[in-house]
CSV table of C-alpha atoms in Angstrom, one decimal:
chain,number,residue,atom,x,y,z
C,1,UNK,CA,79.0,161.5,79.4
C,2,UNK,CA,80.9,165.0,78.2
C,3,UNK,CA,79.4,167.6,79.6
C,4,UNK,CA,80.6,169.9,76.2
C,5,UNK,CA,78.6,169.6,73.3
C,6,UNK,CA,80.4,166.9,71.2
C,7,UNK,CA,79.1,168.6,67.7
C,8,UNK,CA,81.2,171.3,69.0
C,9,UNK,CA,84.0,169.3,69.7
C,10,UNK,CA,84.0,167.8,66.3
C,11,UNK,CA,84.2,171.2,64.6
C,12,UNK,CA,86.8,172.6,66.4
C,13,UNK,CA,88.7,169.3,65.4
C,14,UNK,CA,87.8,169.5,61.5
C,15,UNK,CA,88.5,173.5,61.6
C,16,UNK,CA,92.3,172.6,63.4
C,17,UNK,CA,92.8,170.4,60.3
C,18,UNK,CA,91.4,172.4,57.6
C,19,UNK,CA,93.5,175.0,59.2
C,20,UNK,CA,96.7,173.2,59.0
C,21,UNK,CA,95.9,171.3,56.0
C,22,UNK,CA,95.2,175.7,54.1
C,23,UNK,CA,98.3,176.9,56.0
C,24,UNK,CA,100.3,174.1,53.9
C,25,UNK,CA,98.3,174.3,50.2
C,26,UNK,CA,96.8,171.8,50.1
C,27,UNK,CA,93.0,173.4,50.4
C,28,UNK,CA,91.9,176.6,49.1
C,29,UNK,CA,90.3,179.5,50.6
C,30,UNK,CA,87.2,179.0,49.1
C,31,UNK,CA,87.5,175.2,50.2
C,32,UNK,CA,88.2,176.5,53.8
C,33,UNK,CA,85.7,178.8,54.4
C,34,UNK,CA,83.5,176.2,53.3
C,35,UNK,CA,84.7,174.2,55.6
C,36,UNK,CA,83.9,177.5,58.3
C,37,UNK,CA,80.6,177.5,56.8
C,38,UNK,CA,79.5,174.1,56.9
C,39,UNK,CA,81.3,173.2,60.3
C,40,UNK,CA,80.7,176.6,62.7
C,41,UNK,CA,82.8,176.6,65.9
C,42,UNK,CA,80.6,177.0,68.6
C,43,UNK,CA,82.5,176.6,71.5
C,44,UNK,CA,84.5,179.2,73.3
C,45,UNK,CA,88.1,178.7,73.5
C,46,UNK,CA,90.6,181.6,73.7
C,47,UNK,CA,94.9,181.7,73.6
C,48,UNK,CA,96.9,180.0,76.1
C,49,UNK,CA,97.8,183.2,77.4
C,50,UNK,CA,94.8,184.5,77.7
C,51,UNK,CA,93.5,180.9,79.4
C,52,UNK,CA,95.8,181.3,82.0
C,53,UNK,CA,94.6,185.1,83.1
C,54,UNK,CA,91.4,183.8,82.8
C,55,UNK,CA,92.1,180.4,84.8
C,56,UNK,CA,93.8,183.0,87.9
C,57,UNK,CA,91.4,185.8,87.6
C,58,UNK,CA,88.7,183.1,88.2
C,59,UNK,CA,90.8,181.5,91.2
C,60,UNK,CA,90.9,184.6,92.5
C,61,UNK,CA,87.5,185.2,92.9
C,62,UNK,CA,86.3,182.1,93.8
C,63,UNK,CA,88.8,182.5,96.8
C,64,UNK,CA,88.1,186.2,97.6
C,65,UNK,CA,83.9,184.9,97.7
C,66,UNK,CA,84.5,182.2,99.9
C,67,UNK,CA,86.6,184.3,102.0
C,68,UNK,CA,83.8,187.1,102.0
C,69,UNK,CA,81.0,184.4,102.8
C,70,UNK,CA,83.6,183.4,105.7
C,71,UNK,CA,83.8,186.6,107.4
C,72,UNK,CA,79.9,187.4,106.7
C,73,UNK,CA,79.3,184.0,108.8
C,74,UNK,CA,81.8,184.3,111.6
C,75,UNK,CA,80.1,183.4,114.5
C,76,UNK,CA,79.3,179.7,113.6
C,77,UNK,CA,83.2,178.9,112.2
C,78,UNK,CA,83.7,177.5,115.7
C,79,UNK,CA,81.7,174.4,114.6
C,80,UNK,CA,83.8,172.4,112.0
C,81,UNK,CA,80.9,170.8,111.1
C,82,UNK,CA,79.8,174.0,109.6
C,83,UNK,CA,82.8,175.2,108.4
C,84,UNK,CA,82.6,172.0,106.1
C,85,UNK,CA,79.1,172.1,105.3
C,86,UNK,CA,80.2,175.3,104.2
C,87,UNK,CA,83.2,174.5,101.9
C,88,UNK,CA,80.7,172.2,100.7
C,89,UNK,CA,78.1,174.0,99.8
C,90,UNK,CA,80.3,176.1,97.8
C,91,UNK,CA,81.3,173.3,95.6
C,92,UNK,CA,78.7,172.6,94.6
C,93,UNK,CA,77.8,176.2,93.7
C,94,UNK,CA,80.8,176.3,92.1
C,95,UNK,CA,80.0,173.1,90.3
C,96,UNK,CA,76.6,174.2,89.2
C,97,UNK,CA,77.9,177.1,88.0
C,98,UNK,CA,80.6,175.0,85.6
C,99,UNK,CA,77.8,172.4,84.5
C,100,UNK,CA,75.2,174.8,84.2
C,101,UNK,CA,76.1,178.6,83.0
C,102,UNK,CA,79.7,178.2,81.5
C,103,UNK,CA,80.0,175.0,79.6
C,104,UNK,CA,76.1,174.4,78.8
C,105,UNK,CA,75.0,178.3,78.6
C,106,UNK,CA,78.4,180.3,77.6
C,107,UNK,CA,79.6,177.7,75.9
C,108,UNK,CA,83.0,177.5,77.1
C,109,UNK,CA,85.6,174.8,76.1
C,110,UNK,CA,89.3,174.9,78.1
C,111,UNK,CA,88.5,178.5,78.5
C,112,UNK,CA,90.7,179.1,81.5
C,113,UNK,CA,87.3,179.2,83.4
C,114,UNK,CA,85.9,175.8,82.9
C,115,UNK,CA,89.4,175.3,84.3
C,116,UNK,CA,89.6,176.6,87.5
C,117,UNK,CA,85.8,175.9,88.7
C,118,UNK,CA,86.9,172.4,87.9
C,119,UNK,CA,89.5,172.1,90.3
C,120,UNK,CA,87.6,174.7,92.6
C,121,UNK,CA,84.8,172.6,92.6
C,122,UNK,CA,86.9,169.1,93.5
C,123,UNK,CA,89.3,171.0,95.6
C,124,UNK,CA,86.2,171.8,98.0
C,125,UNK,CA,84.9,168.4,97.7
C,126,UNK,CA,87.6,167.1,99.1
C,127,UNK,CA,88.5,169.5,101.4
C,128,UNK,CA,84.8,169.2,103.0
C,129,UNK,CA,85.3,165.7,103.7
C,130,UNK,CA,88.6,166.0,105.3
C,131,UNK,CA,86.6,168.8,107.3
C,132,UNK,CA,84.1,166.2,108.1
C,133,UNK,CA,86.5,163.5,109.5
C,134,UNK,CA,88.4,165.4,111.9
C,135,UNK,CA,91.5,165.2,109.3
C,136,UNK,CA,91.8,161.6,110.3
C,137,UNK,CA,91.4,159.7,107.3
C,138,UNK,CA,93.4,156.8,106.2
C,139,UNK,CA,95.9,156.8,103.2
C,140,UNK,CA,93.9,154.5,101.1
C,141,UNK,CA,90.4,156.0,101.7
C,142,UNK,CA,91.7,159.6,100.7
C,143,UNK,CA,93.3,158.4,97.7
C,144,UNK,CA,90.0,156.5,97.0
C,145,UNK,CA,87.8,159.7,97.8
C,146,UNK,CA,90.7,161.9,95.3
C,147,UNK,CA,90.0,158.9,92.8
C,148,UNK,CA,86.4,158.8,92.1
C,149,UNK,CA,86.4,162.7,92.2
C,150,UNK,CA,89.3,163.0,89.6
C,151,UNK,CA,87.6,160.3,87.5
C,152,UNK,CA,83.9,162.0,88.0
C,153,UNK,CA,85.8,165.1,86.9
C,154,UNK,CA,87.7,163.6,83.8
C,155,UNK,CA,84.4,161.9,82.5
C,156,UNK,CA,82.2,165.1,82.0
C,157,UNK,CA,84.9,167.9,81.3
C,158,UNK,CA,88.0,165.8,79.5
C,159,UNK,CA,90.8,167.2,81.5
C,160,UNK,CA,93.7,165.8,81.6
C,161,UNK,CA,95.6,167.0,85.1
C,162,UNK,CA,92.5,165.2,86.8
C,163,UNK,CA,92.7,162.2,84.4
C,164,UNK,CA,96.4,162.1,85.6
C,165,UNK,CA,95.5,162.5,89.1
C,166,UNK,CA,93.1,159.8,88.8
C,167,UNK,CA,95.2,157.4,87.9
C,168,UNK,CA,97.8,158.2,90.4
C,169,UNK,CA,95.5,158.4,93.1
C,170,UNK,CA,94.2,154.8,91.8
C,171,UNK,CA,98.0,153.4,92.5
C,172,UNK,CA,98.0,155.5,95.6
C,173,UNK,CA,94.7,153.6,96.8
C,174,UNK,CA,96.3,150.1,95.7
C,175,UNK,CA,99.5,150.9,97.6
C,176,UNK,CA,98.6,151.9,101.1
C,177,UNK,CA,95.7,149.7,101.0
C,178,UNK,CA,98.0,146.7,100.6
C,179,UNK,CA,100.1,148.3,103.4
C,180,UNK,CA,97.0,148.2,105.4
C,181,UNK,CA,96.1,144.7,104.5
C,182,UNK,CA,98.9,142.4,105.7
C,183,UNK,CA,102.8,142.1,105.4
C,184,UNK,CA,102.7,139.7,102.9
C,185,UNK,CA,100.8,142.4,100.5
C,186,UNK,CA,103.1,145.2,101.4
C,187,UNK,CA,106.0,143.1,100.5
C,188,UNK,CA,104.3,142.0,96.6
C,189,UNK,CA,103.8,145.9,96.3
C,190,UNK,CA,106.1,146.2,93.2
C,191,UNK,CA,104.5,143.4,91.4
C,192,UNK,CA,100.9,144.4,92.2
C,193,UNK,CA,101.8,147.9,90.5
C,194,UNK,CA,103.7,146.8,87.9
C,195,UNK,CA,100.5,144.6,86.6
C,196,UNK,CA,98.0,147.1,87.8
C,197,UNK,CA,99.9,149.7,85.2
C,198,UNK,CA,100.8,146.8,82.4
C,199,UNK,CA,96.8,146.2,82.5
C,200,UNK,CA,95.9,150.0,82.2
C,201,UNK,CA,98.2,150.8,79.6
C,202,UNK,CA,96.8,147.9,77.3
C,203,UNK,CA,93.2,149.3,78.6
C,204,UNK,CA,94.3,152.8,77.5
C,205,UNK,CA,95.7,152.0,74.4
C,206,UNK,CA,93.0,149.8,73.1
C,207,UNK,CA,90.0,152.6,74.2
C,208,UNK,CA,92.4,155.5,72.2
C,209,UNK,CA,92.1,154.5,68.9
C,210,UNK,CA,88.2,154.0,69.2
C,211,UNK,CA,86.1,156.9,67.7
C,212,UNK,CA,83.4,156.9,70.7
C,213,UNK,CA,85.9,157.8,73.0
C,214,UNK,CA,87.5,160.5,70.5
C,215,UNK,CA,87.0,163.3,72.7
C,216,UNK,CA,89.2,161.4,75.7
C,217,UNK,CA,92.5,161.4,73.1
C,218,UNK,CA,94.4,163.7,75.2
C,219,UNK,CA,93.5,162.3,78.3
C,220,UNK,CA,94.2,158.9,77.2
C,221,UNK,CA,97.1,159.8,76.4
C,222,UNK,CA,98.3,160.4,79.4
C,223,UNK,CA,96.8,158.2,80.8
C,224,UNK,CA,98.8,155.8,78.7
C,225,UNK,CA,102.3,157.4,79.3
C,226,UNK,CA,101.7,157.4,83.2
C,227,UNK,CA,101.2,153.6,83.1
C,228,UNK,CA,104.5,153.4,81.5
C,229,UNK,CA,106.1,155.1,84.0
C,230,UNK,CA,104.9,153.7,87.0
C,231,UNK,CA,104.9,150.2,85.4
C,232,UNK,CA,109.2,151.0,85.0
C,233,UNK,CA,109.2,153.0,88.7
C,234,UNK,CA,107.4,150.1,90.3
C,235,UNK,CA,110.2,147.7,89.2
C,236,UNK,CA,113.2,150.2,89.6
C,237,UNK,CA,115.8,149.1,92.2
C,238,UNK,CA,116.2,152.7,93.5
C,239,UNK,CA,112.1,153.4,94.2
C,240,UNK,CA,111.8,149.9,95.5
C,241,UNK,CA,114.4,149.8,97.9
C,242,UNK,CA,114.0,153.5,99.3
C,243,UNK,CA,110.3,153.1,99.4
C,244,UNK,CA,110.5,149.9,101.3
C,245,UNK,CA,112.8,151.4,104.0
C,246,UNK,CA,110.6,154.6,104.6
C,247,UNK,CA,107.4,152.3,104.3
C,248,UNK,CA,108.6,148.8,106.2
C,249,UNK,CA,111.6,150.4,108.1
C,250,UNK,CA,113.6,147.6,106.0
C,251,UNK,CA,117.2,148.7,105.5
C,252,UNK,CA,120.0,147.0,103.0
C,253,UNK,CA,120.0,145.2,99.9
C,254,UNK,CA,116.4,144.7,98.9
C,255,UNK,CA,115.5,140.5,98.7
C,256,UNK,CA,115.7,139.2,94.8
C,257,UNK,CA,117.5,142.9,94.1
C,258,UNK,CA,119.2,141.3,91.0
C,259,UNK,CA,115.9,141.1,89.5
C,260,UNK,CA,114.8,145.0,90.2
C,261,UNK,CA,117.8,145.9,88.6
C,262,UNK,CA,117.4,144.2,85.5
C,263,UNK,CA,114.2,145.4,85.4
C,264,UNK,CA,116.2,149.2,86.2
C,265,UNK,CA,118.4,148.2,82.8
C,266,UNK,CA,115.7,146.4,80.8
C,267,UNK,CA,112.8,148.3,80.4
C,268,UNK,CA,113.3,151.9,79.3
C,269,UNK,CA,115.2,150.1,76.1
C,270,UNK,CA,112.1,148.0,75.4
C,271,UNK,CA,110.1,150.7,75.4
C,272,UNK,CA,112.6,152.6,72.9
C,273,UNK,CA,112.8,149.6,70.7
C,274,UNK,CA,109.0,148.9,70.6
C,275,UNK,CA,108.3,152.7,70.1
C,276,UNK,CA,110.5,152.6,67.0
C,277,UNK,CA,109.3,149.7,65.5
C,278,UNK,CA,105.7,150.7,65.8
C,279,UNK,CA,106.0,154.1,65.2
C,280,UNK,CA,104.7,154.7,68.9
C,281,UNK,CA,105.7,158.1,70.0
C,282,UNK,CA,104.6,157.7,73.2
C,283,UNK,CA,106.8,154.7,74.1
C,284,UNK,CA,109.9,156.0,71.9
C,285,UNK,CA,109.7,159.3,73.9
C,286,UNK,CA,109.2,157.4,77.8
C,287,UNK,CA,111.6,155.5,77.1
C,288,UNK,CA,114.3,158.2,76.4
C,289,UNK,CA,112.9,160.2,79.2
C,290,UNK,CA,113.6,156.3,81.6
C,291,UNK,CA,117.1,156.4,80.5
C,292,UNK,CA,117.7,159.3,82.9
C,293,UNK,CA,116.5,156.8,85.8
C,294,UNK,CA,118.9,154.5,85.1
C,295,UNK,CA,121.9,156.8,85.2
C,296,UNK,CA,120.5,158.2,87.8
C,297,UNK,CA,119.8,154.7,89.8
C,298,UNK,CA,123.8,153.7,89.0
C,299,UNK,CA,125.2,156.8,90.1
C,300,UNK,CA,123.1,156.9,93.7
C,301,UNK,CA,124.8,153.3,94.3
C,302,UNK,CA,127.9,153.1,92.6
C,303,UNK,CA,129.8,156.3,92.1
C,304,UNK,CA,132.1,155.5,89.5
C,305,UNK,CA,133.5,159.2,89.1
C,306,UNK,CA,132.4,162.9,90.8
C,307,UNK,CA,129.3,164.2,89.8
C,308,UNK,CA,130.8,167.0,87.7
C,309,UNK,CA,132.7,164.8,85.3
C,310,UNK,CA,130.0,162.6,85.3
C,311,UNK,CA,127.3,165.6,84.3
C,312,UNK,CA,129.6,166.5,81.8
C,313,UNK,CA,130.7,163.1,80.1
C,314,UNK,CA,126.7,162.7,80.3
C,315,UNK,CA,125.8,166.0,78.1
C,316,UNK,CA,128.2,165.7,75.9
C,317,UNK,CA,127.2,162.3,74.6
C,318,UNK,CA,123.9,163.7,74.4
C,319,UNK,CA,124.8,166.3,72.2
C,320,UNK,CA,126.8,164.2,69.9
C,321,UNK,CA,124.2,161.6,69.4
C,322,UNK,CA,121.7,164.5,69.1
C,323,UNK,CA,124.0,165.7,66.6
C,324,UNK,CA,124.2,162.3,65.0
C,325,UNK,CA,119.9,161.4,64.7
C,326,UNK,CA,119.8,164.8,63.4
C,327,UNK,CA,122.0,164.2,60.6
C,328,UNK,CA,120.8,160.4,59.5
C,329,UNK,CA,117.8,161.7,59.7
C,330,UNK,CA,117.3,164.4,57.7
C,331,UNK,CA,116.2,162.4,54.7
C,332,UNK,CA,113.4,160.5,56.0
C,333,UNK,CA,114.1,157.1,57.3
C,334,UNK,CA,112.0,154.4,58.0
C,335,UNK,CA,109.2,156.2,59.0
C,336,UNK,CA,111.0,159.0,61.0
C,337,UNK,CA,112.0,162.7,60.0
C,338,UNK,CA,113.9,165.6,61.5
C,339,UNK,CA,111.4,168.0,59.6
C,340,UNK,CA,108.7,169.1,62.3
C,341,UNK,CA,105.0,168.2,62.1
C,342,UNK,CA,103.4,171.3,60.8
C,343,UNK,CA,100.0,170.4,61.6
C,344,UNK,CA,100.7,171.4,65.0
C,345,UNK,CA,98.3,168.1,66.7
C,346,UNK,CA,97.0,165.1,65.2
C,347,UNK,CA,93.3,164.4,64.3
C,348,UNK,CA,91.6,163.2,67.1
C,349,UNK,CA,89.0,160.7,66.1
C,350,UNK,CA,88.4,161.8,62.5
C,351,UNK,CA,90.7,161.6,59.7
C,352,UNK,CA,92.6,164.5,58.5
C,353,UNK,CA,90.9,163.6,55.1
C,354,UNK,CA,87.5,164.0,56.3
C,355,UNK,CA,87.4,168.2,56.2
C,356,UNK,CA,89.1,168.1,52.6
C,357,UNK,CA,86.3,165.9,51.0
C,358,UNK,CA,83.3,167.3,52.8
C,359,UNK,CA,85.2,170.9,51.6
C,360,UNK,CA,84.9,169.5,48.2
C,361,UNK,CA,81.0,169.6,48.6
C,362,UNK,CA,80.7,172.9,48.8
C,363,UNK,CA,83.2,173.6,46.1
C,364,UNK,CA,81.1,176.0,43.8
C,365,UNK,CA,80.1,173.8,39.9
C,366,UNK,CA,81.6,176.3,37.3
C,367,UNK,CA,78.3,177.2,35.2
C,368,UNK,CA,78.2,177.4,31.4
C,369,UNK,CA,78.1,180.9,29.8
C,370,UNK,CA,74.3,181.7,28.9
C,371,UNK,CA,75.2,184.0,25.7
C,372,UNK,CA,75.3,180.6,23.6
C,373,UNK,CA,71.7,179.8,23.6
C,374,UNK,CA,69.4,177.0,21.3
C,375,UNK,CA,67.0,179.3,19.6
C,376,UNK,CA,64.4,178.6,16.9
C,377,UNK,CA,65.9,179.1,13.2
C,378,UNK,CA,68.8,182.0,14.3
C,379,UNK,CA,72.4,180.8,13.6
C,380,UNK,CA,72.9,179.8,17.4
C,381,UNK,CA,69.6,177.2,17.3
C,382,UNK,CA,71.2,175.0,13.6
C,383,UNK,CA,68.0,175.2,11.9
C,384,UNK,CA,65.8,174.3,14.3
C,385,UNK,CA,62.5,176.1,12.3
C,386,UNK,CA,63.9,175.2,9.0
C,387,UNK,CA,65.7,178.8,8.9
C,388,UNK,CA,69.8,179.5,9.7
């Protein structure tokens, strides 16, 4: 279903870790360019710096060429249906043009150009069928239209800003959809989401540790980390109750509010507790991140002191127990270290082991020295012809 070529994918991978594994001595040089040799990087993938001049410069002209095409068709941008059959047709040529002469021709992987035509591509997509509808389309069908493209997207080119935006616009389509279905729906909205997230973050988390989707580990996780946020925002007392008045026009406590807010409390400690205990990084660092909205969700309703003290009182207990983790942990504890991870990103798929052994292959066998030979009756061949 990737549209990159997933031998090239791999390599990059093993070439990472062979990378990080010479940078720390643990393989040779000979060992790593064996490793070069035997796994060649074939796909094209520059600095983040220059990704992001390449990712504008590409915007850039794809903006300036539509514009251009614009002005050389003038006379028919009276019709809207041509000035989205327009927009349209330049998707798809700059989809072609991604599928076709950049990743399968040029070879490029998270170039910075692969990049852009992605979202110039989808951005037209989209923007042709809100052309096409008279910009009257409900809530639920444009978050279902934003959906399928963000997910056709993620599929063939792995990026994980449209995996994100698939998944939100998937809770967008669940939420006004049950707003357009019946009172009864809108009003079971926080429980609807909260399951709709609990289900995709098992889903995600059972689909990232499985080699066929290897290539998808980034996405997933993301994927995984914005189910465990809107799983806590769906059931936080401060989202539920604001929503609900813009949404309903309901004002005051929210009905069975004692059971938001323990849910407010609750889960951002879970998640810290579970993350620790199974070495989940993921959860551990959501979690922290959720404490924030809790503080947050207290201080909007009960306002036990002015924002300044508060803000203040706040950082400095951060710093202290900063301070504090820092200092238990810089003898490894129970699985967790202060000392950074110098591989710089984990395997993805493929163990970290796999380049080092397949390096040992092509580890060159020491030969013996040829000016010892057998010969027939000279000292060297022991009297092989009955002479020494």
């Amino acid at each position: 279903m990737i549209a990159y070529n997933p031998t090239g994918l791999d390599n990059a991978v093993i070439n990472d870790q062979a990378q990080s594994e010479y940078k720390k001595g643990n393989i040779t040089a000979v060992e790593m360019a064996g490793i070069k040799t035997a796994f060649p990087e074939i796909l094209y993938t520059p600095n983040f710096f220059i990704r992001i001049g390449l990712f504008l410069l590409t915007a850039v002209i794809v903006i300036c060429a539509l514009g251009l095409i614009m002005l050389v068709m003038m006379a028919g941008l009276n019709n809207e249906n041509f000035i989205g059959g327009l927009i349209l047709f330049w998707g798809g040529c700059c989809y072609a043009m991604l599928e076709l002469w950049w990743v399968q021709d040029k070879k490029h992987y998270r170039s910075g150009i692969d990049d852009a035509l992605t979202w110039a591509s989808s951005g037209a997509l989209l923007t042709a069928m809100i052309v096409f509808t008279d910009f009257d389309l409900e809530g639920s069908f444009l978050c279902g239209v934003i959906c399928a493209i963000a997910t056709w997207m993620t599929l063939r080119f792995a990026d994980m800003l449209m995996a994100l935006t698939a998944f939100g616009s998937a809770i967008g389509f669940i939420f006004f959809a049950g707003f357009e279905v019946s009172p009864i729906a809108a009003d079971l909205m926080p429980f609807i989401i909260m399951l709709v997230s609990l289900g995709a973050y098992v889903l995600f988390s059972r689909l990232s540790g499985k080699e066929q989707f290897r290539h998808y580990e980034a996405c997933l996780d993301v994927l995984t980390t914005a189910a465990l946020i809107t799983l806590y925002m769906a059931g936080n007392y401060f989202v539920v109750r604001e929503v609900g008045a813009e949404m309903l026009g309901k004002t005051g406590p929210v009905p069975i509010g004692w059971l938001f807010w323990i849910f407010t409390f609750v889960i951002p400690p879970v998640y810290i507790y579970f993350g620790i205990r199974r070495k989940d990084r993921i959860r551990l660092r959501t979690g922290l991140i959720l404490l924030g909205m809790i503080v947050f969700t207290v201080r909007y309703y009960h306002s036990l002191m002015p924002i300044e003290t508060a803000m203040v009182l706040g950082g400095a207990v951060l710093i202290v127990a900063a301070w504090a983790v820092i200092r238990y942990l810089k003898q490894p504890r129970y699985g967790f270290t202060y000392e950074a991870d110098e591989s710089g990103e984990e395997m993805t798929g493929l163990k970290a082991a796999e380049a080092i052994i397949i390096a040992q292959t092509f580890h060159k066998t020491p030969q013996p020295d040829d000016s010892f030979k057998f010969g027939g009756g000279t000292g060297g061949g022991g009297g092989a012809t009955g002479d020494y």
